Amino acid sequence: YIKEYTQKSAFDGLRDSPYYKGKMDLWYLFACKCIDFLKNDGILTFIAQNNWTTSYGASVLRHKVIKETQVLKLIDFGDYKVFENAGIQTMIMIFRKSFTYNEYSFDYRRITNKSPSSADLNNILNHVDTPNIIYIQPSIQRNKYMNSVLTFSTDSYSEVLDKINNSSNFRLDPQKEVAQGIVYPQDKVNTASMRKLNNSVSVGDGIFVINEDEISSMNLSEQENLLLKPVYTTNELHRWYGDKKATQWLIYTDSKFKDKKSMDLYPTIKKHLDKYAKVITSDNAPYGLHRSRDEYFFKGEKIISLRKCLTPTFTYVDFDSYVSATFYVVKTTRVNMKYLTGVLNSKLIRFWLKYKGKMQGNNYQIDKEPLIGLPLIVPTQDVQNNIANMVNQILQQYANEEVASTRDIKLKNIEAELNKAIYTLYKLSEADISVIEGSL
């Protein structure tokens, strides 16, 4: 299990392979080769990481599995760690080499218990009925699942998910409207970099991300201050709202700062980064951020999405805000952004992401693929304004200095109205709504 971003050299000589994909794990390529080695009707069985079903880097493997095999069984152990010395989520997968069936059903099992035990392991292997395990017989339609993530749910869930999908008239543009946050990669000194620097610095000292005390001590020129951008974390960015007051600042340098002459106008910042040159591993080292992204996404009005979370967390912000790769940024001019914030934070979208997005155990993993796959609606301007007004009310509640218990009651009522409006927007019945509410 070697990911390219952790060890590029492991992929040397493999990038011309038809099975190579950026951001992949080495075992995906191995699995593709194994399918090639099979005779027709030959069986391939793995126990391996379960994230191949939704991971961006596994898209080539998924395509090959759907096109060239018949899935016989997937047993997903969820949060149960099968291997004592490996903190990864695993599944058993069994495939038959076959081009015959365009539609078929298979045996799918998944442990859903948040704190699974060895009893759950025995039960799932022996098909013992228990509330902690899902047993279903999903249908694979090759045309439907080609070039798609592989997520499976019960018939009642599938019916509602199909209805939500069929209502959609809008998808986010993956190039123009969704971007991951900045990859530094050295924001601050950690233990490893402190040792490499011979303990001449302290853990937590700023490298590319510096605090106000560090800025004061540097005595930067007016020109150098232009490179500093406010950077935000989960300390300031919450579900619905963001705190505008920044406490940390990013030295925002792009790929052109790979040229050492580019720092001629910034001597103090140059001296600061030179101090950490030994540990700066950026492709644009020593002065450029590894991946600075398009600055357009960090300016003005936007929605910031937390990548890994227990509950989908979308933050509406209308101020310049730079974020790390812990977040994705959604920015569009094709729809009212407060309306869109309301939809994204709704129970309906939470339900969709749970069963059609990417889950790591009970955690949502909201990467670019789940975001661009969201079945969104652009309704009339009146509908957009109505939902945007509810979002304004929510934001106002967070801005008010009110007793938390009183505020929470008001927020609960507003969110209930908002969810009701979005159910109506997607033309869901009371039975559909009961399925969603019960599943969450």
Short mmCIF file of C-alpha atoms in Angstrom, two decimals:
data_model
loop_
_atom_site.label_atom_id
_atom_site.label_comp_id
_atom_site.label_asym_id
_atom_site.label_seq_id
_atom_site.Cartn_x
_atom_site.Cartn_y
_atom_site.Cartn_z
CA TYR A 1 0.00 0.00 0.00
CA ILE A 2 2.09 2.87 -1.32
CA LYS A 3 0.49 6.13 -2.37
CA GLU A 4 2.26 8.24 -4.96
CA TYR A 5 2.23 11.40 -2.88
CA THR A 6 4.12 9.60 -0.10
CA GLN A 7 6.70 7.85 -2.28
CA LYS A 8 6.93 9.01 -5.90
CA SER A 9 9.91 6.76 -6.68
CA ALA A 10 7.79 3.64 -6.20
CA PHE A 11 5.94 4.59 -9.41
CA ASP A 12 9.05 5.15 -11.54
CA GLY A 13 8.69 3.04 -14.68
CA LEU A 14 4.93 2.62 -14.15
CA ARG A 15 3.57 5.93 -15.41
CA ASP A 16 3.31 4.70 -19.00
CA SER A 17 1.12 1.80 -17.88
CA PRO A 18 -2.52 1.96 -19.05
CA TYR A 19 -3.40 1.31 -15.40
CA TYR A 20 -1.55 4.32 -14.03
CA LYS A 21 -3.62 7.13 -12.53
CA GLY A 22 -2.51 10.17 -10.56
CA LYS A 23 -3.19 9.94 -6.80
CA MET A 24 -3.40 6.15 -7.04
CA ASP A 25 -2.27 3.48 -4.62
CA LEU A 26 0.21 0.94 -5.97
CA TRP A 27 -2.07 -2.01 -5.24
CA TYR A 28 -4.67 -0.71 -7.73
CA LEU A 29 -2.21 -1.34 -10.55
CA PHE A 30 -1.40 -4.77 -9.11
CA ALA A 31 -5.12 -5.62 -9.05
CA CYS A 32 -5.53 -4.61 -12.72
CA LYS A 33 -2.64 -6.89 -13.69
CA CYS A 34 -4.23 -9.74 -11.72
CA ILE A 35 -7.43 -9.38 -13.73
CA ASP A 36 -5.34 -9.63 -16.91
CA PHE A 37 -3.77 -12.86 -15.66
CA LEU A 38 -7.14 -14.56 -15.11
CA LYS A 39 -8.61 -17.02 -17.60
CA ASN A 40 -12.30 -16.58 -18.42
CA ASP A 41 -14.35 -17.59 -15.35
CA GLY A 42 -11.18 -17.46 -13.23
CA ILE A 43 -11.64 -16.09 -9.71
CA LEU A 44 -9.71 -13.23 -8.09
CA THR A 45 -9.94 -12.65 -4.33
CA PHE A 46 -8.35 -9.87 -2.29
CA ILE A 47 -8.55 -8.56 1.20
CA ALA A 48 -7.43 -4.97 0.81
CA GLN A 49 -8.37 -1.38 1.57
CA ASN A 50 -12.05 -0.61 1.04
CA ASN A 51 -11.56 2.90 -0.40
CA TRP A 52 -11.04 1.70 -4.00
CA THR A 53 -14.81 1.84 -4.53
CA THR A 54 -14.87 5.65 -4.31
CA SER A 55 -11.26 6.90 -4.47
CA TYR A 56 -10.36 9.23 -7.35
CA GLY A 57 -7.08 7.38 -7.89
CA ALA A 58 -8.89 4.04 -8.27
CA SER A 59 -11.09 5.07 -11.22
CA VAL A 60 -9.09 2.95 -13.70
CA LEU A 61 -9.38 -0.10 -11.43
CA ARG A 62 -13.14 0.42 -10.97
CA HIS A 63 -13.62 0.70 -14.74
CA LYS A 64 -11.71 -2.54 -15.31
CA VAL A 65 -13.61 -4.41 -12.59
CA ILE A 66 -16.98 -3.37 -14.06
CA LYS A 67 -15.97 -3.94 -17.69
CA GLU A 68 -14.08 -7.23 -17.39
CA THR A 69 -15.37 -9.02 -14.28
CA GLN A 70 -18.52 -10.07 -12.51
CA VAL A 71 -18.50 -8.95 -8.87
CA LEU A 72 -19.45 -11.96 -6.75
CA LYS A 73 -19.01 -10.65 -3.22
CA LEU A 74 -17.93 -7.53 -1.31
CA ILE A 75 -17.57 -7.86 2.48
CA ASP A 76 -16.76 -4.45 3.96
CA PHE A 77 -15.48 -4.58 7.55
CA GLY A 78 -16.08 -0.85 8.09
CA ASP A 79 -14.33 0.37 11.24
CA TYR A 80 -13.28 -3.13 12.31
CA LYS A 81 -9.50 -3.37 11.94
CA VAL A 82 -8.89 -6.91 10.70
CA PHE A 83 -5.12 -6.57 10.95
CA GLU A 84 -3.79 -5.63 14.38
CA ASN A 85 -0.79 -3.74 13.04
CA ALA A 86 -2.56 -1.89 10.23
CA GLY A 87 -4.94 0.96 10.99
CA ILE A 88 -6.74 0.71 7.65
CA GLN A 89 -10.30 -0.13 6.71
CA THR A 90 -10.53 -3.29 4.67
CA MET A 91 -12.90 -5.43 2.66
CA ILE A 92 -12.91 -8.86 1.05
CA MET A 93 -13.63 -8.67 -2.66
CA ILE A 94 -14.29 -11.60 -5.00
CA PHE A 95 -14.42 -11.14 -8.79
CA ARG A 96 -14.94 -13.58 -11.68
CA LYS A 97 -13.34 -12.82 -15.06
CA SER A 98 -16.40 -12.46 -17.29
CA PHE A 99 -17.69 -10.29 -20.11
CA THR A 100 -21.02 -12.12 -20.27
CA TYR A 101 -23.45 -10.38 -17.93
CA ASN A 102 -24.55 -6.80 -18.57
CA GLU A 103 -26.74 -6.88 -15.45
CA TYR A 104 -26.44 -9.07 -12.37
CA SER A 105 -26.78 -9.03 -8.57
CA PHE A 106 -24.12 -9.86 -6.00
CA ASP A 107 -23.61 -10.40 -2.26
CA TYR A 108 -22.79 -7.13 -0.46
CA ARG A 109 -22.20 -6.95 3.31
CA ARG A 110 -21.00 -4.08 5.46
CA ILE A 111 -20.44 -3.60 9.20
CA THR A 112 -22.11 -0.34 10.26
CA ASN A 113 -21.37 -0.48 13.99
CA LYS A 114 -19.33 2.56 15.09
CA SER A 115 -17.43 0.42 17.62
CA PRO A 116 -17.36 -3.01 15.99
CA SER A 117 -16.26 -6.13 17.87
CA SER A 118 -14.95 -9.57 16.92
CA ALA A 119 -18.57 -10.74 17.22
CA ASP A 120 -19.46 -8.43 14.33
CA LEU A 121 -16.61 -9.98 12.33
CA ASN A 122 -17.93 -13.50 12.93
CA ASN A 123 -21.49 -12.41 12.18
CA ILE A 124 -20.71 -10.78 8.84
CA LEU A 125 -18.69 -13.78 7.65
CA ASN A 126 -21.45 -16.19 8.68
CA HIS A 127 -24.33 -13.98 7.45
CA VAL A 128 -25.92 -13.66 10.90
CA ASP A 129 -28.74 -11.11 10.97
CA THR A 130 -27.90 -8.21 13.29
CA PRO A 131 -28.63 -4.46 13.34
CA ASN A 132 -24.87 -3.85 13.10
CA ILE A 133 -24.57 -5.28 9.59
CA ILE A 134 -26.14 -4.48 6.22
CA TYR A 135 -26.86 -7.39 3.86
CA ILE A 136 -28.12 -6.49 0.40
CA GLN A 137 -28.10 -7.85 -3.14
CA PRO A 138 -27.28 -4.79 -5.26
CA SER A 139 -27.77 -4.87 -8.99
CA ILE A 140 -24.82 -4.02 -11.22
CA GLN A 141 -25.71 -2.56 -14.61
CA ARG A 142 -22.47 -2.29 -16.51
CA ASN A 143 -23.50 0.76 -18.53
CA LYS A 144 -24.67 2.56 -15.39
CA TYR A 145 -21.57 1.87 -13.29
CA MET A 146 -18.93 2.35 -15.99
CA ASN A 147 -16.70 5.31 -15.03
CA SER A 148 -18.59 5.74 -11.77
CA VAL A 149 -17.95 5.35 -8.06
CA LEU A 150 -19.34 2.13 -6.58
CA THR A 151 -21.79 2.78 -3.77
CA PHE A 152 -24.63 0.46 -2.79
CA SER A 153 -27.72 0.86 -0.66
CA THR A 154 -31.01 -0.84 0.21
CA ASP A 155 -33.88 -0.80 -2.28
CA SER A 156 -35.78 1.87 -0.33
CA TYR A 157 -32.68 4.09 -0.25
CA SER A 158 -31.97 3.48 -3.93
CA GLU A 159 -35.47 4.57 -4.90
CA VAL A 160 -35.12 7.88 -3.05
CA LEU A 161 -31.59 8.42 -4.35
CA ASP A 162 -32.80 7.87 -7.92
CA LYS A 163 -35.60 10.37 -7.39
CA ILE A 164 -33.15 12.97 -6.05
CA ASN A 165 -30.80 12.36 -8.97
CA ASN A 166 -33.58 12.60 -11.56
CA SER A 167 -34.68 15.97 -10.14
CA SER A 168 -31.26 17.52 -10.72
CA ASN A 169 -30.61 20.09 -13.44
CA PHE A 170 -27.21 21.36 -12.29
CA ARG A 171 -23.76 19.98 -11.52
CA LEU A 172 -20.71 21.92 -10.35
CA ASP A 173 -17.98 22.37 -12.94
CA PRO A 174 -14.89 20.41 -11.76
CA GLN A 175 -12.43 22.88 -13.31
CA LYS A 176 -14.08 26.27 -12.84
CA GLU A 177 -16.18 25.92 -9.68
CA VAL A 178 -14.44 23.47 -7.31
CA ALA A 179 -10.85 23.56 -6.04
CA GLN A 180 -8.90 21.97 -3.22
CA GLY A 181 -7.12 24.21 -0.74
CA ILE A 182 -3.41 24.98 -0.73
CA VAL A 183 -0.76 22.28 -0.25
CA TYR A 184 2.04 23.99 1.67
CA PRO A 185 3.41 21.32 2.53
CA GLN A 186 5.46 22.82 5.38
CA ASP A 187 3.12 25.14 7.24
CA LYS A 188 4.85 24.86 10.64
CA VAL A 189 7.76 23.07 12.25
CA ASN A 190 6.97 19.51 13.34
CA THR A 191 9.11 17.10 15.37
CA ALA A 192 10.81 15.58 12.32
CA SER A 193 11.74 18.93 10.80
CA MET A 194 12.96 20.21 14.18
CA ARG A 195 15.43 17.30 14.35
CA LYS A 196 16.54 17.86 10.78
CA LEU A 197 17.25 21.48 11.68
CA ASN A 198 19.38 20.34 14.63
CA ASN A 199 16.83 21.54 17.20
CA SER A 200 17.59 25.18 16.31
CA VAL A 201 13.83 25.82 16.10
CA SER A 202 10.77 24.76 18.10
CA VAL A 203 7.78 22.62 17.18
CA GLY A 204 5.01 24.97 16.07
CA ASP A 205 7.25 27.71 14.68
CA GLY A 206 5.78 29.08 11.47
CA ILE A 207 7.34 28.28 8.11
CA PHE A 208 4.81 29.24 5.43
CA VAL A 209 2.05 29.90 7.99
CA ILE A 210 3.00 32.46 10.63
CA ASN A 211 1.17 34.08 13.52
CA GLU A 212 0.89 37.76 14.44
CA ASP A 213 3.75 37.63 16.95
CA GLU A 214 6.05 36.17 14.30
CA ILE A 215 4.99 38.85 11.84
CA SER A 216 5.73 41.59 14.37
CA SER A 217 9.21 40.22 15.06
CA MET A 218 10.06 40.08 11.35
CA ASN A 219 9.50 43.80 10.72
CA LEU A 220 8.36 43.29 7.13
CA SER A 221 8.37 45.98 4.48
CA GLU A 222 5.16 47.23 2.87
CA GLN A 223 6.04 45.19 -0.24
CA GLU A 224 6.56 42.04 1.82
CA ASN A 225 3.27 42.47 3.64
CA LEU A 226 1.54 42.09 0.27
CA LEU A 227 2.58 38.43 0.25
CA LEU A 228 0.74 37.74 3.52
CA LYS A 229 -2.78 36.35 3.18
CA PRO A 230 -5.24 35.48 5.98
CA VAL A 231 -5.40 31.73 6.48
CA TYR A 232 -8.33 29.96 8.14
CA THR A 233 -8.74 26.60 9.86
CA THR A 234 -11.51 24.70 11.64
CA ASN A 235 -10.97 27.11 14.54
CA GLU A 236 -12.63 29.83 12.46
CA LEU A 237 -14.67 27.89 9.88
CA HIS A 238 -17.79 26.18 11.17
CA ARG A 239 -20.94 24.68 9.70
CA TRP A 240 -22.79 27.62 8.14
CA TYR A 241 -20.59 30.49 9.32
CA GLY A 242 -16.99 31.65 9.49
CA ASP A 243 -15.24 33.99 11.92
CA LYS A 244 -13.61 36.74 9.86
CA LYS A 245 -10.86 37.47 12.38
CA ALA A 246 -7.69 35.68 11.23
CA THR A 247 -4.94 34.76 13.69
CA GLN A 248 -2.55 33.23 11.17
CA TRP A 249 -1.13 34.43 7.88
CA LEU A 250 0.15 32.59 4.84
CA ILE A 251 3.25 33.54 2.88
CA TYR A 252 1.48 33.14 -0.45
CA THR A 253 4.04 32.33 -3.13
CA ASP A 254 3.28 30.49 -6.36
CA SER A 255 5.44 28.57 -8.85
CA LYS A 256 7.27 31.64 -10.13
CA PHE A 257 9.00 31.85 -6.74
CA LYS A 258 10.97 28.74 -7.66
CA ASP A 259 13.31 31.26 -9.29
CA LYS A 260 15.55 32.51 -6.48
CA LYS A 261 15.71 35.99 -8.04
CA SER A 262 11.97 36.30 -7.40
CA MET A 263 12.77 36.99 -3.73
CA ASP A 264 14.85 40.10 -4.43
CA LEU A 265 11.94 42.32 -3.37
CA TYR A 266 11.31 40.30 -0.22
CA PRO A 267 14.65 40.04 1.65
CA THR A 268 13.19 39.45 5.14
CA ILE A 269 10.85 36.72 3.96
CA LYS A 270 13.72 35.20 2.00
CA LYS A 271 15.85 35.13 5.14
CA HIS A 272 12.96 33.54 7.05
CA LEU A 273 12.45 30.75 4.47
CA ASP A 274 16.19 30.20 4.08
CA LYS A 275 16.22 29.25 7.74
CA TYR A 276 13.94 26.28 6.92
CA ALA A 277 15.37 25.41 3.48
CA LYS A 278 16.49 21.91 4.59
CA VAL A 279 12.91 20.83 5.34
CA ILE A 280 11.00 22.59 2.54
CA THR A 281 10.13 19.82 0.07
CA SER A 282 7.85 21.80 -2.24
CA ASP A 283 8.15 21.25 -6.00
CA ASN A 284 8.72 25.02 -6.03
CA ALA A 285 11.31 25.02 -3.22
CA PRO A 286 12.71 26.83 -1.51
CA TYR A 287 10.38 29.82 -1.77
CA GLY A 288 7.23 28.66 -3.57
CA LEU A 289 4.28 26.79 -2.09
CA HIS A 290 3.91 23.22 -3.30
CA ARG A 291 0.42 23.84 -4.75
CA SER A 292 -0.75 27.44 -4.43
CA ARG A 293 -3.97 26.89 -6.45
CA ASP A 294 -5.82 29.60 -8.37
CA GLU A 295 -6.10 32.64 -6.10
CA TYR A 296 -9.56 33.33 -7.55
CA PHE A 297 -11.00 30.65 -5.26
CA PHE A 298 -9.77 32.35 -2.10
CA LYS A 299 -11.12 35.82 -2.80
CA GLY A 300 -14.58 37.15 -1.99
CA GLU A 301 -17.77 35.11 -1.72
CA LYS A 302 -17.42 31.33 -1.62
CA ILE A 303 -18.45 28.14 0.18
CA ILE A 304 -15.72 26.26 2.04
CA SER A 305 -16.22 22.53 2.52
CA LEU A 306 -14.44 20.53 5.22
CA ARG A 307 -12.91 17.46 3.57
CA LYS A 308 -13.25 14.96 6.47
CA CYS A 309 -16.09 15.38 8.95
CA LEU A 310 -18.69 13.58 11.07
CA THR A 311 -21.41 15.79 9.55
CA PRO A 312 -21.11 17.56 6.16
CA THR A 313 -19.78 21.01 7.00
CA PHE A 314 -20.23 23.81 4.46
CA THR A 315 -19.24 27.34 5.47
CA TYR A 316 -20.52 30.47 3.74
CA VAL A 317 -17.88 33.23 3.66
CA ASP A 318 -17.87 36.57 1.87
CA PHE A 319 -14.32 37.67 2.72
CA ASP A 320 -10.86 36.75 1.45
CA SER A 321 -9.97 33.43 3.06
CA TYR A 322 -7.08 31.12 2.21
CA VAL A 323 -7.35 27.49 3.32
CA SER A 324 -5.24 24.34 3.29
CA ALA A 325 -5.91 21.05 1.50
CA THR A 326 -8.04 20.11 4.53
CA PHE A 327 -10.79 21.97 2.66
CA TYR A 328 -12.37 22.27 -0.77
CA VAL A 329 -13.72 25.56 -2.09
CA VAL A 330 -16.92 25.95 -4.11
CA LYS A 331 -17.35 29.16 -6.07
CA THR A 332 -19.90 29.76 -8.79
CA THR A 333 -21.76 32.67 -10.39
CA ARG A 334 -24.49 30.43 -11.82
CA VAL A 335 -26.57 30.24 -8.65
CA ASN A 336 -27.17 32.24 -5.46
CA MET A 337 -24.37 31.18 -3.11
CA LYS A 338 -26.43 31.47 0.07
CA TYR A 339 -29.13 29.34 -1.53
CA LEU A 340 -26.43 26.81 -2.44
CA THR A 341 -25.10 26.85 1.13
CA GLY A 342 -28.59 25.98 2.35
CA VAL A 343 -28.88 23.04 -0.02
CA LEU A 344 -25.40 21.72 0.79
CA ASN A 345 -26.05 21.79 4.56
CA SER A 346 -29.45 20.12 4.18
CA LYS A 347 -30.42 16.65 5.33
CA LEU A 348 -31.15 15.71 1.73
CA ILE A 349 -27.54 16.31 0.64
CA ARG A 350 -26.24 14.65 3.81
CA PHE A 351 -28.30 11.57 2.86
CA TRP A 352 -26.94 11.65 -0.70
CA LEU A 353 -23.33 11.96 0.47
CA LYS A 354 -23.79 9.11 2.95
CA TYR A 355 -24.94 6.65 0.30
CA LYS A 356 -23.52 8.07 -2.93
CA GLY A 357 -20.45 9.94 -1.70
CA LYS A 358 -17.31 8.69 0.07
CA MET A 359 -17.41 7.39 3.61
CA GLN A 360 -14.49 6.34 5.79
CA GLY A 361 -16.33 4.33 8.42
CA ASN A 362 -18.78 6.86 9.87
CA ASN A 363 -16.83 9.87 8.60
CA TYR A 364 -17.78 11.71 5.44
CA GLN A 365 -14.90 12.29 3.04
CA ILE A 366 -16.01 15.14 0.81
CA ASP A 367 -13.42 15.28 -1.95
CA LYS A 368 -13.84 16.79 -5.41
CA GLU A 369 -15.61 13.70 -6.83
CA PRO A 370 -18.49 13.75 -4.32
CA LEU A 371 -18.82 17.53 -4.78
CA ILE A 372 -19.04 17.48 -8.56
CA GLY A 373 -21.36 14.47 -8.34
CA LEU A 374 -23.96 16.29 -6.21
CA PRO A 375 -27.41 16.35 -7.90
CA LEU A 376 -28.15 20.05 -7.48
CA ILE A 377 -31.09 22.12 -8.68
CA VAL A 378 -31.15 25.69 -9.98
CA PRO A 379 -34.77 26.70 -9.27
CA THR A 380 -36.60 29.98 -9.92
CA GLN A 381 -35.13 33.14 -8.45
CA ASP A 382 -37.99 33.31 -5.94
CA VAL A 383 -37.16 29.85 -4.59
CA GLN A 384 -33.47 30.72 -4.42
CA ASN A 385 -34.27 33.94 -2.55
CA ASN A 386 -36.55 32.12 -0.09
CA ILE A 387 -33.89 29.57 0.87
CA ALA A 388 -31.14 32.23 0.85
CA ASN A 389 -33.26 34.24 3.29
CA MET A 390 -33.37 31.25 5.66
CA VAL A 391 -29.59 30.99 5.44
CA ASN A 392 -29.38 34.71 6.27
CA GLN A 393 -31.47 34.04 9.37
CA ILE A 394 -29.12 31.21 10.40
CA LEU A 395 -26.05 33.41 9.89
CA GLN A 396 -27.71 36.17 11.90
CA GLN A 397 -28.33 33.79 14.79
CA TYR A 398 -24.63 32.94 14.93
CA ALA A 399 -23.78 36.64 14.80
CA ASN A 400 -26.07 37.46 17.74
CA GLU A 401 -24.60 37.36 21.22
CA GLU A 402 -27.40 35.28 22.66
CA VAL A 403 -27.62 32.48 25.21
CA ALA A 404 -26.59 29.31 23.39
CA SER A 405 -29.67 27.30 24.41
CA THR A 406 -32.04 29.99 23.13
CA ARG A 407 -30.07 30.34 19.90
CA ASP A 408 -30.03 26.56 19.36
CA ILE A 409 -33.83 26.36 19.59
CA LYS A 410 -34.18 29.10 16.98
CA LEU A 411 -31.59 27.45 14.72
CA LYS A 412 -33.36 24.09 14.98
CA ASN A 413 -36.63 25.67 13.87
CA ILE A 414 -35.05 27.53 10.94
CA GLU A 415 -33.18 24.43 9.76
CA ALA A 416 -36.40 22.39 9.96
CA GLU A 417 -38.11 24.90 7.67
CA LEU A 418 -35.12 24.91 5.34
CA ASN A 419 -35.06 21.10 5.09
CA LYS A 420 -38.79 21.10 4.40
CA ALA A 421 -38.33 23.61 1.58
CA ILE A 422 -35.58 21.50 0.01
CA TYR A 423 -37.64 18.30 0.22
CA THR A 424 -40.37 20.19 -1.63
CA LEU A 425 -37.86 21.45 -4.19
CA TYR A 426 -36.89 17.84 -5.00
CA LYS A 427 -40.58 16.78 -5.07
CA LEU A 428 -40.16 14.13 -2.37
CA SER A 429 -43.15 12.40 -0.80
CA GLU A 430 -43.73 11.93 2.94
CA ALA A 431 -42.55 8.34 2.54
CA ASP A 432 -39.34 9.53 0.85
CA ILE A 433 -38.73 12.03 3.63
CA SER A 434 -39.25 9.30 6.25
CA VAL A 435 -36.59 7.19 4.55
CA ILE A 436 -34.10 10.08 4.67
CA GLU A 437 -34.88 11.09 8.23
CA GLY A 438 -34.73 7.48 9.44
CA SER A 439 -31.40 6.81 7.71
CA LEU A 440 -29.74 9.77 9.45
#
